[in-house]
PDB file of C-alpha atoms in Angstrom:
ATOM      1  CA  UNK U   1     185.651  34.587 181.925  1.00 51.00           C
ATOM      2  CA  UNK U   2     188.615  35.636 184.052  1.00 51.00           C
ATOM      3  CA  UNK U   3     189.325  39.307 184.806  1.00 45.00           C
ATOM      4  CA  UNK U   4     192.630  39.057 182.927  1.00 48.00           C
ATOM      5  CA  UNK U   5     190.925  37.812 179.759  1.00 46.00           C
ATOM      6  CA  UNK U   6     188.230  40.484 180.070  1.00 44.00           C
ATOM      7  CA  UNK U   7     190.858  43.210 180.375  1.00 42.00           C
ATOM      8  CA  UNK U   8     192.673  41.959 177.264  1.00 43.00           C
ATOM      9  CA  UNK U   9     189.403  42.054 175.308  1.00 41.00           C
ATOM     10  CA  UNK U  10     188.680  45.611 176.507  1.00 40.00           C
ATOM     11  CA  UNK U  11     192.144  46.772 175.483  1.00 43.00           C
ATOM     12  CA  UNK U  12     191.842  45.021 172.110  1.00 43.00           C
ATOM     13  CA  UNK U  13     188.481  46.619 171.389  1.00 43.00           C
ATOM     14  CA  UNK U  14     189.787  49.957 172.560  1.00 45.00           C
ATOM     15  CA  UNK U  15     192.494  49.952 169.923  1.00 42.00           C
ATOM     16  CA  UNK U  16     189.948  49.538 167.153  1.00 40.00           C
ATOM     17  CA  UNK U  17     187.502  52.102 168.557  1.00 40.00           C
ATOM     18  CA  UNK U  18     190.141  54.826 168.632  1.00 42.00           C
ATOM     19  CA  UNK U  19     190.799  54.533 172.372  1.00 48.00           C
ATOM     20  CA  UNK U  20     194.329  53.825 173.480  1.00 44.00           C
ATOM     21  CA  UNK U  21     194.237  53.177 177.203  1.00 47.00           C
ATOM     22  CA  UNK U  22     197.103  54.319 179.357  1.00 57.00           C
ATOM     23  CA  UNK U  23     198.230  57.443 177.508  1.00 84.00           C
ATOM     24  CA  UNK U  24     197.196  60.956 176.563  1.00 95.00           C
ATOM     25  CA  UNK U  25     197.086  61.631 172.834  1.00 95.00           C
ATOM     26  CA  UNK U  26     195.426  63.557 170.036  1.00 97.00           C
ATOM     27  CA  UNK U  27     192.333  61.797 168.691  1.00 95.00           C
ATOM     28  CA  UNK U  28     191.662  59.508 171.656  1.00 96.00           C
ATOM     29  CA  UNK U  29     187.961  59.401 170.682  1.00 95.00           C
ATOM     30  CA  UNK U  30     188.560  58.987 166.950  1.00 92.00           C
ATOM     31  CA  UNK U  31     186.174  56.465 165.426  1.00 89.00           C
ATOM     32  CA  UNK U  32     183.296  57.129 167.820  1.00 92.00           C
ATOM     33  CA  UNK U  33     180.338  58.366 165.810  1.00 90.00           C
ATOM     34  CA  UNK U  34     177.776  60.849 167.068  1.00 94.00           C
ATOM     35  CA  UNK U  35     175.335  60.978 164.198  1.00 89.00           C
ATOM     36  CA  UNK U  36     177.083  62.900 161.422  1.00 89.00           C
ATOM     37  CA  UNK U  37     179.734  64.235 163.822  1.00 92.00           C
ATOM     38  CA  UNK U  38     182.456  62.847 166.035  1.00 95.00           C
ATOM     39  CA  UNK U  39     183.041  63.536 169.744  1.00 97.00           C
ATOM     40  CA  UNK U  40     185.129  66.656 169.187  1.00 97.00           C
ATOM     41  CA  UNK U  41     182.599  67.913 166.659  1.00 97.00           C
ATOM     42  CA  UNK U  42     179.795  67.659 169.222  1.00 97.00           C
ATOM     43  CA  UNK U  43     181.844  69.614 171.762  1.00 98.00           C
ATOM     44  CA  UNK U  44     182.655  72.287 169.187  1.00 98.00           C
ATOM     45  CA  UNK U  45     179.035  72.761 168.140  1.00 98.00           C
ATOM     46  CA  UNK U  46     177.834  73.230 171.721  1.00 98.00           C
ATOM     47  CA  UNK U  47     180.634  75.702 172.502  1.00 98.00           C
ATOM     48  CA  UNK U  48     179.938  77.623 169.292  1.00 98.00           C
ATOM     49  CA  UNK U  49     176.220  77.870 170.011  1.00 98.00           C
ATOM     50  CA  UNK U  50     176.864  78.867 173.624  1.00 97.00           C
ATOM     51  CA  UNK U  51     179.330  81.603 172.676  1.00 97.00           C
ATOM     52  CA  UNK U  52     177.162  83.204 170.026  1.00 96.00           C
ATOM     53  CA  UNK U  53     173.819  82.974 171.842  1.00 96.00           C
ATOM     54  CA  UNK U  54     174.612  83.113 175.571  1.00 96.00           C
ATOM     55  CA  UNK U  55     178.100  84.248 176.519  1.00 96.00           C
ATOM     56  CA  UNK U  56     180.668  85.889 174.235  1.00 96.00           C
ATOM     57  CA  UNK U  57     183.179  85.889 177.102  1.00 96.00           C
ATOM     58  CA  UNK U  58     183.151  82.126 177.596  1.00 97.00           C
ATOM     59  CA  UNK U  59     186.791  81.738 176.470  1.00 98.00           C
ATOM     60  CA  UNK U  60     187.987  83.685 179.500  1.00 97.00           C
ATOM     61  CA  UNK U  61     185.813  81.566 181.786  1.00 98.00           C
ATOM     62  CA  UNK U  62     187.059  78.252 180.378  1.00 98.00           C
ATOM     63  CA  UNK U  63     190.725  79.282 180.363  1.00 98.00           C
ATOM     64  CA  UNK U  64     190.404  80.116 184.031  1.00 97.00           C
ATOM     65  CA  UNK U  65     188.478  76.927 184.770  1.00 98.00           C
ATOM     66  CA  UNK U  66     191.117  74.727 183.125  1.00 98.00           C
ATOM     67  CA  UNK U  67     193.960  76.484 184.936  1.00 98.00           C
ATOM     68  CA  UNK U  68     192.222  76.267 188.329  1.00 98.00           C
ATOM     69  CA  UNK U  69     191.373  72.607 187.769  1.00 98.00           C
ATOM     70  CA  UNK U  70     194.821  71.500 186.614  1.00 98.00           C
ATOM     71  CA  UNK U  71     196.646  73.290 189.437  1.00 97.00           C
ATOM     72  CA  UNK U  72     194.651  71.393 192.107  1.00 97.00           C
ATOM     73  CA  UNK U  73     194.913  67.582 191.972  1.00 94.00           C
ATOM     74  CA  UNK U  74     195.880  67.798 188.306  1.00 97.00           C
ATOM     75  CA  UNK U  75     193.572  67.973 185.266  1.00 98.00           C
ATOM     76  CA  UNK U  76     190.896  65.642 186.637  1.00 98.00           C
ATOM     77  CA  UNK U  77     187.750  67.824 186.549  1.00 98.00           C
ATOM     78  CA  UNK U  78     187.651  67.892 190.351  1.00 98.00           C
ATOM     79  CA  UNK U  79     186.662  71.552 190.118  1.00 98.00           C
ATOM     80  CA  UNK U  80     183.322  70.472 188.615  1.00 98.00           C
ATOM     81  CA  UNK U  81     182.183  68.378 191.579  1.00 98.00           C
ATOM     82  CA  UNK U  82     179.427  69.793 193.773  1.00 97.00           C
ATOM     83  CA  UNK U  83     179.576  69.611 197.560  1.00 95.00           C
ATOM     84  CA  UNK U  84     179.581  71.710 200.698  1.00 94.00           C
ATOM     85  CA  UNK U  85     183.383  71.579 200.937  1.00 96.00           C
ATOM     86  CA  UNK U  86     184.285  70.999 197.291  1.00 97.00           C
ATOM     87  CA  UNK U  87     186.841  73.024 195.332  1.00 98.00           C
ATOM     88  CA  UNK U  88     184.020  75.258 194.088  1.00 96.00           C
ATOM     89  CA  UNK U  89     183.634  76.602 197.616  1.00 96.00           C
ATOM     90  CA  UNK U  90     187.243  77.807 197.923  1.00 97.00           C
ATOM     91  CA  UNK U  91     187.645  81.573 197.857  1.00 94.00           C
ATOM     92  CA  UNK U  92     189.858  81.487 194.764  1.00 94.00           C
ATOM     93  CA  UNK U  93     187.153  79.578 192.857  1.00 97.00           C
ATOM     94  CA  UNK U  94     184.088  81.583 193.875  1.00 93.00           C
ATOM     95  CA  UNK U  95     184.176  83.515 190.598  1.00 92.00           C
ATOM     96  CA  UNK U  96     184.967  80.539 188.347  1.00 97.00           C
ATOM     97  CA  UNK U  97     182.121  80.068 185.868  1.00 97.00           C
ATOM     98  CA  UNK U  98     181.193  78.000 182.843  1.00 98.00           C
ATOM     99  CA  UNK U  99     179.809  74.988 184.708  1.00 98.00           C
ATOM    100  CA  UNK U 100     176.493  75.105 182.849  1.00 98.00           C
ATOM    101  CA  UNK U 101     178.282  74.915 179.500  1.00 98.00           C
ATOM    102  CA  UNK U 102     180.191  71.813 180.625  1.00 98.00           C
ATOM    103  CA  UNK U 103     176.866  70.277 181.708  1.00 98.00           C
ATOM    104  CA  UNK U 104     175.373  71.041 178.289  1.00 98.00           C
ATOM    105  CA  UNK U 105     178.326  69.449 176.488  1.00 98.00           C
ATOM    106  CA  UNK U 106     178.158  66.355 178.673  1.00 97.00           C
ATOM    107  CA  UNK U 107     174.432  65.999 178.022  1.00 96.00           C
ATOM    108  CA  UNK U 108     174.939  66.361 174.270  1.00 97.00           C
ATOM    109  CA  UNK U 109     177.646  63.691 174.274  1.00 96.00           C
ATOM    110  CA  UNK U 110     175.525  61.309 176.343  1.00 94.00           C
ATOM    111  CA  UNK U 111     172.617  61.840 173.933  1.00 94.00           C
ATOM    112  CA  UNK U 112     174.365  61.927 170.566  1.00 95.00           C
ATOM    113  CA  UNK U 113     177.263  59.533 171.159  1.00 94.00           C
ATOM    114  CA  UNK U 114     175.488  56.483 172.582  1.00 84.00           C
ATOM    115  CA  UNK U 115     177.831  54.358 174.641  1.00 81.00           C
ATOM    116  CA  UNK U 116     180.788  56.719 174.380  1.00 88.00           C
ATOM    117  CA  UNK U 117     182.578  57.458 177.627  1.00 93.00           C
ATOM    118  CA  UNK U 118     183.983  60.983 177.397  1.00 97.00           C
ATOM    119  CA  UNK U 119     185.564  62.258 180.573  1.00 98.00           C
ATOM    120  CA  UNK U 120     184.655  65.602 182.072  1.00 98.00           C
ATOM    121  CA  UNK U 121     188.370  66.393 182.248  1.00 98.00           C
ATOM    122  CA  UNK U 122     188.620  65.978 178.468  1.00 98.00           C
ATOM    123  CA  UNK U 123     185.500  68.093 177.974  1.00 98.00           C
ATOM    124  CA  UNK U 124     187.166  71.012 179.797  1.00 98.00           C
ATOM    125  CA  UNK U 125     190.262  70.720 177.612  1.00 98.00           C
ATOM    126  CA  UNK U 126     188.370  70.438 174.318  1.00 98.00           C
ATOM    127  CA  UNK U 127     185.848  73.157 175.156  1.00 98.00           C
ATOM    128  CA  UNK U 128     188.629  75.559 176.160  1.00 98.00           C
ATOM    129  CA  UNK U 129     190.480  74.957 172.903  1.00 98.00           C
ATOM    130  CA  UNK U 130     187.317  75.563 170.882  1.00 98.00           C
ATOM    131  CA  UNK U 131     186.419  78.719 172.813  1.00 98.00           C
ATOM    132  CA  UNK U 132     189.933  80.079 172.209  1.00 98.00           C
ATOM    133  CA  UNK U 133     189.550  79.399 168.474  1.00 98.00           C
ATOM    134  CA  UNK U 134     186.150  81.113 168.366  1.00 97.00           C
ATOM    135  CA  UNK U 135     187.585  84.162 170.148  1.00 97.00           C
ATOM    136  CA  UNK U 136     190.301  84.970 167.651  1.00 97.00           C
ATOM    137  CA  UNK U 137     192.889  82.414 168.694  1.00 97.00           C
ATOM    138  CA  UNK U 138     194.296  79.640 166.569  1.00 97.00           C
ATOM    139  CA  UNK U 139     193.698  75.898 166.532  1.00 97.00           C
ATOM    140  CA  UNK U 140     195.878  73.641 168.635  1.00 97.00           C
ATOM    141  CA  UNK U 141     195.618  69.877 168.940  1.00 97.00           C
ATOM    142  CA  UNK U 142     194.202  69.267 172.411  1.00 97.00           C
ATOM    143  CA  UNK U 143     195.195  65.834 173.688  1.00 97.00           C
ATOM    144  CA  UNK U 144     192.565  63.574 175.234  1.00 98.00           C
ATOM    145  CA  UNK U 145     192.377  60.370 177.225  1.00 97.00           C
ATOM    146  CA  UNK U 146     192.060  61.786 180.747  1.00 98.00           C
ATOM    147  CA  UNK U 147     189.964  60.208 183.446  1.00 97.00           C
ATOM    148  CA  UNK U 148     187.980  62.019 186.143  1.00 98.00           C
ATOM    149  CA  UNK U 149     188.995  62.299 189.785  1.00 97.00           C
ATOM    150  CA  UNK U 150     186.734  61.645 192.755  1.00 96.00           C
ATOM    151  CA  UNK U 151     188.175  63.935 195.439  1.00 96.00           C
ATOM    152  CA  UNK U 152     187.310  67.629 195.550  1.00 97.00           C
ATOM    153  CA  UNK U 153     188.192  69.590 198.678  1.00 97.00           C
ATOM    154  CA  UNK U 154     188.265  73.336 199.172  1.00 97.00           C
ATOM    155  CA  UNK U 155     191.198  72.818 201.537  1.00 97.00           C
ATOM    156  CA  UNK U 156     193.298  71.507 198.625  1.00 97.00           C
ATOM    157  CA  UNK U 157     192.971  74.750 196.675  1.00 97.00           C
ATOM    158  CA  UNK U 158     196.203  76.717 196.897  1.00 95.00           C
ATOM    159  CA  UNK U 159     196.538  78.831 193.769  1.00 96.00           C
ATOM    160  CA  UNK U 160     199.090  81.576 193.095  1.00 95.00           C
ATOM    161  CA  UNK U 161     197.642  85.000 193.911  1.00 95.00           C
ATOM    162  CA  UNK U 162     197.746  88.181 191.789  1.00 96.00           C
ATOM    163  CA  UNK U 163     200.530  89.737 193.887  1.00 96.00           C
ATOM    164  CA  UNK U 164     202.892  86.759 193.820  1.00 97.00           C
ATOM    165  CA  UNK U 165     206.471  87.559 192.830  1.00 98.00           C
ATOM    166  CA  UNK U 166     207.827  86.357 189.505  1.00 98.00           C
ATOM    167  CA  UNK U 167     210.364  84.060 191.160  1.00 98.00           C
ATOM    168  CA  UNK U 168     207.748  82.530 193.460  1.00 98.00           C
ATOM    169  CA  UNK U 169     205.369  82.097 190.536  1.00 98.00           C
ATOM    170  CA  UNK U 170     208.084  80.341 188.531  1.00 98.00           C
ATOM    171  CA  UNK U 171     208.571  77.949 191.445  1.00 98.00           C
ATOM    172  CA  UNK U 172     204.839  77.221 191.674  1.00 98.00           C
ATOM    173  CA  UNK U 173     204.646  76.478 187.957  1.00 98.00           C
ATOM    174  CA  UNK U 174     207.809  74.352 188.181  1.00 98.00           C
ATOM    175  CA  UNK U 175     206.096  72.203 190.829  1.00 97.00           C
ATOM    176  CA  UNK U 176     203.559  71.332 188.112  1.00 97.00           C
ATOM    177  CA  UNK U 177     206.197  70.538 185.498  1.00 97.00           C
ATOM    178  CA  UNK U 178     205.855  73.890 183.739  1.00 98.00           C
ATOM    179  CA  UNK U 179     208.814  76.187 183.099  1.00 98.00           C
ATOM    180  CA  UNK U 180     209.103  79.991 183.149  1.00 98.00           C
ATOM    181  CA  UNK U 181     208.333  80.286 179.431  1.00 98.00           C
ATOM    182  CA  UNK U 182     205.201  78.165 179.872  1.00 98.00           C
ATOM    183  CA  UNK U 183     204.175  80.476 182.706  1.00 98.00           C
ATOM    184  CA  UNK U 184     204.526  83.613 180.597  1.00 98.00           C
ATOM    185  CA  UNK U 185     202.450  82.133 177.766  1.00 98.00           C
ATOM    186  CA  UNK U 186     199.776  80.779 180.105  1.00 98.00           C
ATOM    187  CA  UNK U 187     199.427  84.183 181.756  1.00 98.00           C
ATOM    188  CA  UNK U 188     198.682  85.341 178.221  1.00 97.00           C
ATOM    189  CA  UNK U 189     195.265  83.813 178.772  1.00 97.00           C
ATOM    190  CA  UNK U 190     194.583  87.106 180.545  1.00 97.00           C
ATOM    191  CA  UNK U 191     194.210  88.588 177.063  1.00 97.00           C
ATOM    192  CA  UNK U 192     190.476  87.861 177.434  1.00 97.00           C
ATOM    193  CA  UNK U 193     190.272  87.898 181.226  1.00 94.00           C
ATOM    194  CA  UNK U 194     188.922  90.349 183.780  1.00 96.00           C
ATOM    195  CA  UNK U 195     189.796  91.074 187.395  1.00 96.00           C
ATOM    196  CA  UNK U 196     187.835  92.493 190.304  1.00 95.00           C
ATOM    197  CA  UNK U 197     189.099  95.737 191.794  1.00 96.00           C
ATOM    198  CA  UNK U 198     189.830  93.983 195.086  1.00 95.00           C
ATOM    199  CA  UNK U 199     192.579  91.988 193.346  1.00 96.00           C
ATOM    200  CA  UNK U 200     194.672  95.057 192.536  1.00 97.00           C
ATOM    201  CA  UNK U 201     193.277  97.993 194.521  1.00 96.00           C
ATOM    202  CA  UNK U 202     196.422  98.195 196.651  1.00 96.00           C
ATOM    203  CA  UNK U 203     198.352  99.085 193.484  1.00 98.00           C
ATOM    204  CA  UNK U 204     196.119 102.128 193.017  1.00 98.00           C
ATOM    205  CA  UNK U 205     196.213 103.648 196.481  1.00 97.00           C
ATOM    206  CA  UNK U 206     198.604 101.974 198.911  1.00 97.00           C
ATOM    207  CA  UNK U 207     201.176  99.863 197.104  1.00 97.00           C
ATOM    208  CA  UNK U 208     203.224  97.877 199.612  1.00 95.00           C
ATOM    209  CA  UNK U 209     201.922 100.216 202.346  1.00 95.00           C
ATOM    210  CA  UNK U 210     203.643 103.263 200.817  1.00 96.00           C
ATOM    211  CA  UNK U 211     200.460 105.349 200.796  1.00 96.00           C
ATOM    212  CA  UNK U 212     200.797 105.794 197.037  1.00 97.00           C
ATOM    213  CA  UNK U 213     200.296 103.883 193.777  1.00 98.00           C
ATOM    214  CA  UNK U 214     202.565 101.293 192.190  1.00 98.00           C
ATOM    215  CA  UNK U 215     205.204 103.398 190.387  1.00 97.00           C
ATOM    216  CA  UNK U 216     205.404 100.882 187.530  1.00 97.00           C
ATOM    217  CA  UNK U 217     201.808 101.552 186.486  1.00 97.00           C
ATOM    218  CA  UNK U 218     201.166 103.784 183.490  1.00 97.00           C
ATOM    219  CA  UNK U 219     199.799 107.101 184.789  1.00 97.00           C
ATOM    220  CA  UNK U 220     196.910 107.232 182.316  1.00 97.00           C
ATOM    221  CA  UNK U 221     195.826 103.723 183.256  1.00 97.00           C
ATOM    222  CA  UNK U 222     196.161 104.578 186.945  1.00 98.00           C
ATOM    223  CA  UNK U 223     193.746 107.455 186.471  1.00 97.00           C
ATOM    224  CA  UNK U 224     191.318 105.256 184.530  1.00 97.00           C
ATOM    225  CA  UNK U 225     191.427 102.431 187.079  1.00 97.00           C
ATOM    226  CA  UNK U 226     190.882 104.804 189.977  1.00 97.00           C
ATOM    227  CA  UNK U 227     187.665 105.956 188.298  1.00 96.00           C
ATOM    228  CA  UNK U 228     186.497 102.363 187.897  1.00 96.00           C
ATOM    229  CA  UNK U 229     187.731 101.281 191.324  1.00 97.00           C
ATOM    230  CA  UNK U 230     187.063 104.121 193.805  1.00 95.00           C
ATOM    231  CA  UNK U 231     188.913 103.956 197.104  1.00 91.00           C
ATOM    232  CA  UNK U 232     185.639 103.679 198.989  1.00 87.00           C
ATOM    233  CA  UNK U 233     182.981 101.705 197.163  1.00 84.00           C
ATOM    234  CA  UNK U 234     180.231  99.237 197.963  1.00 87.00           C
ATOM    235  CA  UNK U 235     180.808  97.464 194.651  1.00 90.00           C
ATOM    236  CA  UNK U 236     183.723  95.269 193.578  1.00 93.00           C
ATOM    237  CA  UNK U 237     183.781  96.202 189.904  1.00 95.00           C
ATOM    238  CA  UNK U 238     185.708  94.242 187.295  1.00 95.00           C
ATOM    239  CA  UNK U 239     187.971  95.514 184.517  1.00 97.00           C
ATOM    240  CA  UNK U 240     189.634  93.895 181.480  1.00 97.00           C
ATOM    241  CA  UNK U 241     193.153  92.572 181.952  1.00 98.00           C
ATOM    242  CA  UNK U 242     194.015  93.515 178.372  1.00 97.00           C
ATOM    243  CA  UNK U 243     193.363  97.200 177.725  1.00 93.00           C
ATOM    244  CA  UNK U 244     194.001  96.743 173.997  1.00 95.00           C
ATOM    245  CA  UNK U 245     191.760  93.991 172.600  1.00 96.00           C
ATOM    246  CA  UNK U 246     189.974  92.615 175.692  1.00 96.00           C
ATOM    247  CA  UNK U 247     187.686  90.192 173.827  1.00 95.00           C
ATOM    248  CA  UNK U 248     190.228  88.721 171.403  1.00 97.00           C
ATOM    249  CA  UNK U 249     192.807  86.005 172.047  1.00 97.00           C
ATOM    250  CA  UNK U 250     196.000  87.594 170.711  1.00 97.00           C
ATOM    251  CA  UNK U 251     199.328  88.974 171.905  1.00 97.00           C
ATOM    252  CA  UNK U 252     197.989  92.458 172.689  1.00 97.00           C
ATOM    253  CA  UNK U 253     198.213  91.657 176.409  1.00 98.00           C
ATOM    254  CA  UNK U 254     202.010  91.545 176.175  1.00 98.00           C
ATOM    255  CA  UNK U 255     202.217  94.889 174.380  1.00 98.00           C
ATOM    256  CA  UNK U 256     200.030  96.396 177.090  1.00 98.00           C
ATOM    257  CA  UNK U 257     202.208  95.192 179.945  1.00 98.00           C
ATOM    258  CA  UNK U 258     205.285  96.499 178.080  1.00 98.00           C
ATOM    259  CA  UNK U 259     203.612  99.929 178.198  1.00 97.00           C
ATOM    260  CA  UNK U 260     202.935  99.658 181.940  1.00 97.00           C
ATOM    261  CA  UNK U 261     199.279  98.737 181.495  1.00 98.00           C
ATOM    262  CA  UNK U 262     199.341  95.518 183.492  1.00 98.00           C
ATOM    263  CA  UNK U 263     196.361  95.398 185.838  1.00 98.00           C
ATOM    264  CA  UNK U 264     197.529  92.586 188.110  1.00 98.00           C
ATOM    265  CA  UNK U 265     200.917  92.917 189.745  1.00 98.00           C
ATOM    266  CA  UNK U 266     202.183  89.560 188.441  1.00 98.00           C
ATOM    267  CA  UNK U 267     201.151  90.545 184.891  1.00 98.00           C
ATOM    268  CA  UNK U 268     203.100  93.789 185.097  1.00 98.00           C
ATOM    269  CA  UNK U 269     206.111  92.187 186.717  1.00 98.00           C
ATOM    270  CA  UNK U 270     206.688  89.544 184.028  1.00 98.00           C
ATOM    271  CA  UNK U 271     207.381  92.434 181.642  1.00 98.00           C
ATOM    272  CA  UNK U 272     209.924  93.937 184.048  1.00 98.00           C
ATOM    273  CA  UNK U 273     211.618  91.041 185.801  1.00 98.00           C
ATOM    274  CA  UNK U 274     214.865  89.852 184.153  1.00 98.00           C
ATOM    275  CA  UNK U 275     213.684  86.262 184.644  1.00 98.00           C
ATOM    276  CA  UNK U 276     210.837  86.756 182.157  1.00 98.00           C
ATOM    277  CA  UNK U 277     211.101  90.104 180.348  1.00 98.00           C
ATOM    278  CA  UNK U 278     213.037  88.674 177.406  1.00 98.00           C
ATOM    279  CA  UNK U 279     210.244  86.178 176.783  1.00 98.00           C
ATOM    280  CA  UNK U 280     207.688  88.989 176.853  1.00 98.00           C
ATOM    281  CA  UNK U 281     209.824  91.006 174.422  1.00 98.00           C
ATOM    282  CA  UNK U 282     210.060  88.068 172.022  1.00 98.00           C
ATOM    283  CA  UNK U 283     206.274  87.608 172.061  1.00 98.00           C
ATOM    284  CA  UNK U 284     205.695  91.293 171.295  1.00 97.00           C
ATOM    285  CA  UNK U 285     208.198  91.282 168.427  1.00 96.00           C
ATOM    286  CA  UNK U 286     207.526  87.778 167.131  1.00 94.00           C
ATOM    287  CA  UNK U 287     204.768  86.097 165.138  1.00 93.00           C
ATOM    288  CA  UNK U 288     204.486  82.717 166.832  1.00 95.00           C
ATOM    289  CA  UNK U 289     202.311  83.615 169.843  1.00 97.00           C
ATOM    290  CA  UNK U 290     199.442  81.396 168.737  1.00 97.00           C
ATOM    291  CA  UNK U 291     201.653  78.353 168.240  1.00 97.00           C
ATOM    292  CA  UNK U 292     203.496  78.790 171.523  1.00 98.00           C
ATOM    293  CA  UNK U 293     200.308  79.566 173.432  1.00 98.00           C
ATOM    294  CA  UNK U 294     198.740  76.364 172.107  1.00 98.00           C
ATOM    295  CA  UNK U 295     201.837  74.381 173.097  1.00 98.00           C
ATOM    296  CA  UNK U 296     201.666  75.805 176.621  1.00 98.00           C
ATOM    297  CA  UNK U 297     197.968  74.902 176.875  1.00 98.00           C
ATOM    298  CA  UNK U 298     198.713  71.334 175.782  1.00 98.00           C
ATOM    299  CA  UNK U 299     201.461  71.124 178.391  1.00 98.00           C
ATOM    300  CA  UNK U 300     199.102  72.488 181.064  1.00 98.00           C
ATOM    301  CA  UNK U 301     196.601  69.795 180.083  1.00 98.00           C
ATOM    302  CA  UNK U 302     199.137  67.088 180.973  1.00 97.00           C
ATOM    303  CA  UNK U 303     199.554  68.110 184.614  1.00 97.00           C
ATOM    304  CA  UNK U 304     199.047  65.122 186.940  1.00 97.00           C
ATOM    305  CA  UNK U 305     196.427  63.495 184.712  1.00 97.00           C
ATOM    306  CA  UNK U 306     194.600  60.268 185.472  1.00 97.00           C
ATOM    307  CA  UNK U 307     194.768  57.768 182.605  1.00 96.00           C
ATOM    308  CA  UNK U 308     194.126  54.115 181.837  1.00 94.00           C
ATOM    309  CA  UNK U 309     192.290  52.475 184.722  1.00 92.00           C
ATOM    310  CA  UNK U 310     192.847  55.395 187.102  1.00 95.00           C
ATOM    311  CA  UNK U 311     189.842  57.422 188.212  1.00 96.00           C
ATOM    312  CA  UNK U 312     186.567  57.061 186.337  1.00 96.00           C
ATOM    313  CA  UNK U 313     184.509  58.627 183.561  1.00 97.00           C
ATOM    314  CA  UNK U 314     181.632  60.417 185.256  1.00 96.00           C
ATOM    315  CA  UNK U 315     178.091  60.151 183.923  1.00 94.00           C
ATOM    316  CA  UNK U 316     177.453  63.583 185.431  1.00 96.00           C
ATOM    317  CA  UNK U 317     180.295  66.058 185.775  1.00 97.00           C
ATOM    318  CA  UNK U 318     178.899  67.289 189.099  1.00 97.00           C
ATOM    319  CA  UNK U 319     178.937  63.998 191.038  1.00 97.00           C
ATOM    320  CA  UNK U 320     181.051  60.868 191.162  1.00 96.00           C
ATOM    321  CA  UNK U 321     179.626  57.585 189.902  1.00 94.00           C
ATOM    322  CA  UNK U 322     178.133  55.405 192.682  1.00 84.00           C
ATOM    323  CA  UNK U 323     178.989  58.025 195.281  1.00 66.00           C
ATOM    324  CA  UNK U 324     181.001  56.508 198.102  1.00 51.00           C
ATOM    325  CA  UNK U 325     180.108  57.829 201.585  1.00 41.00           C
ATOM    326  CA  UNK U 326     183.767  57.651 202.571  1.00 41.00           C
ATOM    327  CA  UNK U 327     184.882  60.049 199.832  1.00 44.00           C
ATOM    328  CA  UNK U 328     185.109  63.554 201.240  1.00 45.00           C
ATOM    329  CA  UNK U 329     183.442  66.509 199.553  1.00 43.00           C
TER     330      UNK U 329
END
């Protein structure tokens, strides 16, 4: 049988199994049975069990993981690959967590969905959506059909830092096909996030080398943060980024930054900068945060994806299939 004929057969079978090669779409794995569940059902059950028995803060971890993955090489699960010089080893990714949950989901899919090829990149997207839902957020239709990348280098990691200006941040997001409104909604993921004191300590004691605090910070929060983040300390404590409802996915984060309670400089500045403050105001006053947040997450999930015959579907999310000695890690 020729390769051309074989490819036509694969594509034909893919249409009837729910797969549609060459595009990202909702329900890519529809029709694949995993006992009494489908692929997305298996993912949801593992995430649910993990959240209620092991880690109630897993939504924050997965939101960060998806963002850090998609902003480096696109949404290709390259952040999951192990290696001495992989993305995991980059300074910005040292505190990324949730890898064991992804492993557990992959194992469940391999066991319960015999013969199904579910990419690690899709697992990140689906697991994040489910964790958001289980943490007070609303359902959004996560698209699937991604393939996994094979290159993971710490040197490729160049993520926007917590002190980046609003205009520079808008430019970084624009380079990924995301606009300023997308940026504001995606930063809303901080509603369940935390930050180490080292990421904002300058705002407490020596903002822009003035010898004093950031004048935009609420005075009560300044006092509270100074207690949690002493000027001289051997510990790099962490604090919630949403002082209102730190364990719930909602729009409280935006109300907090309107009051001057933004912990990270970029969070506070989006409420003040004329490029973004109107969007923040509309989120605080409006009722469509959940819809718009879901839309922004779907858009993030489309960044530089591998589809069709690009990349591969890894058997293990930590290593490439048939590891090639010429691929750098």
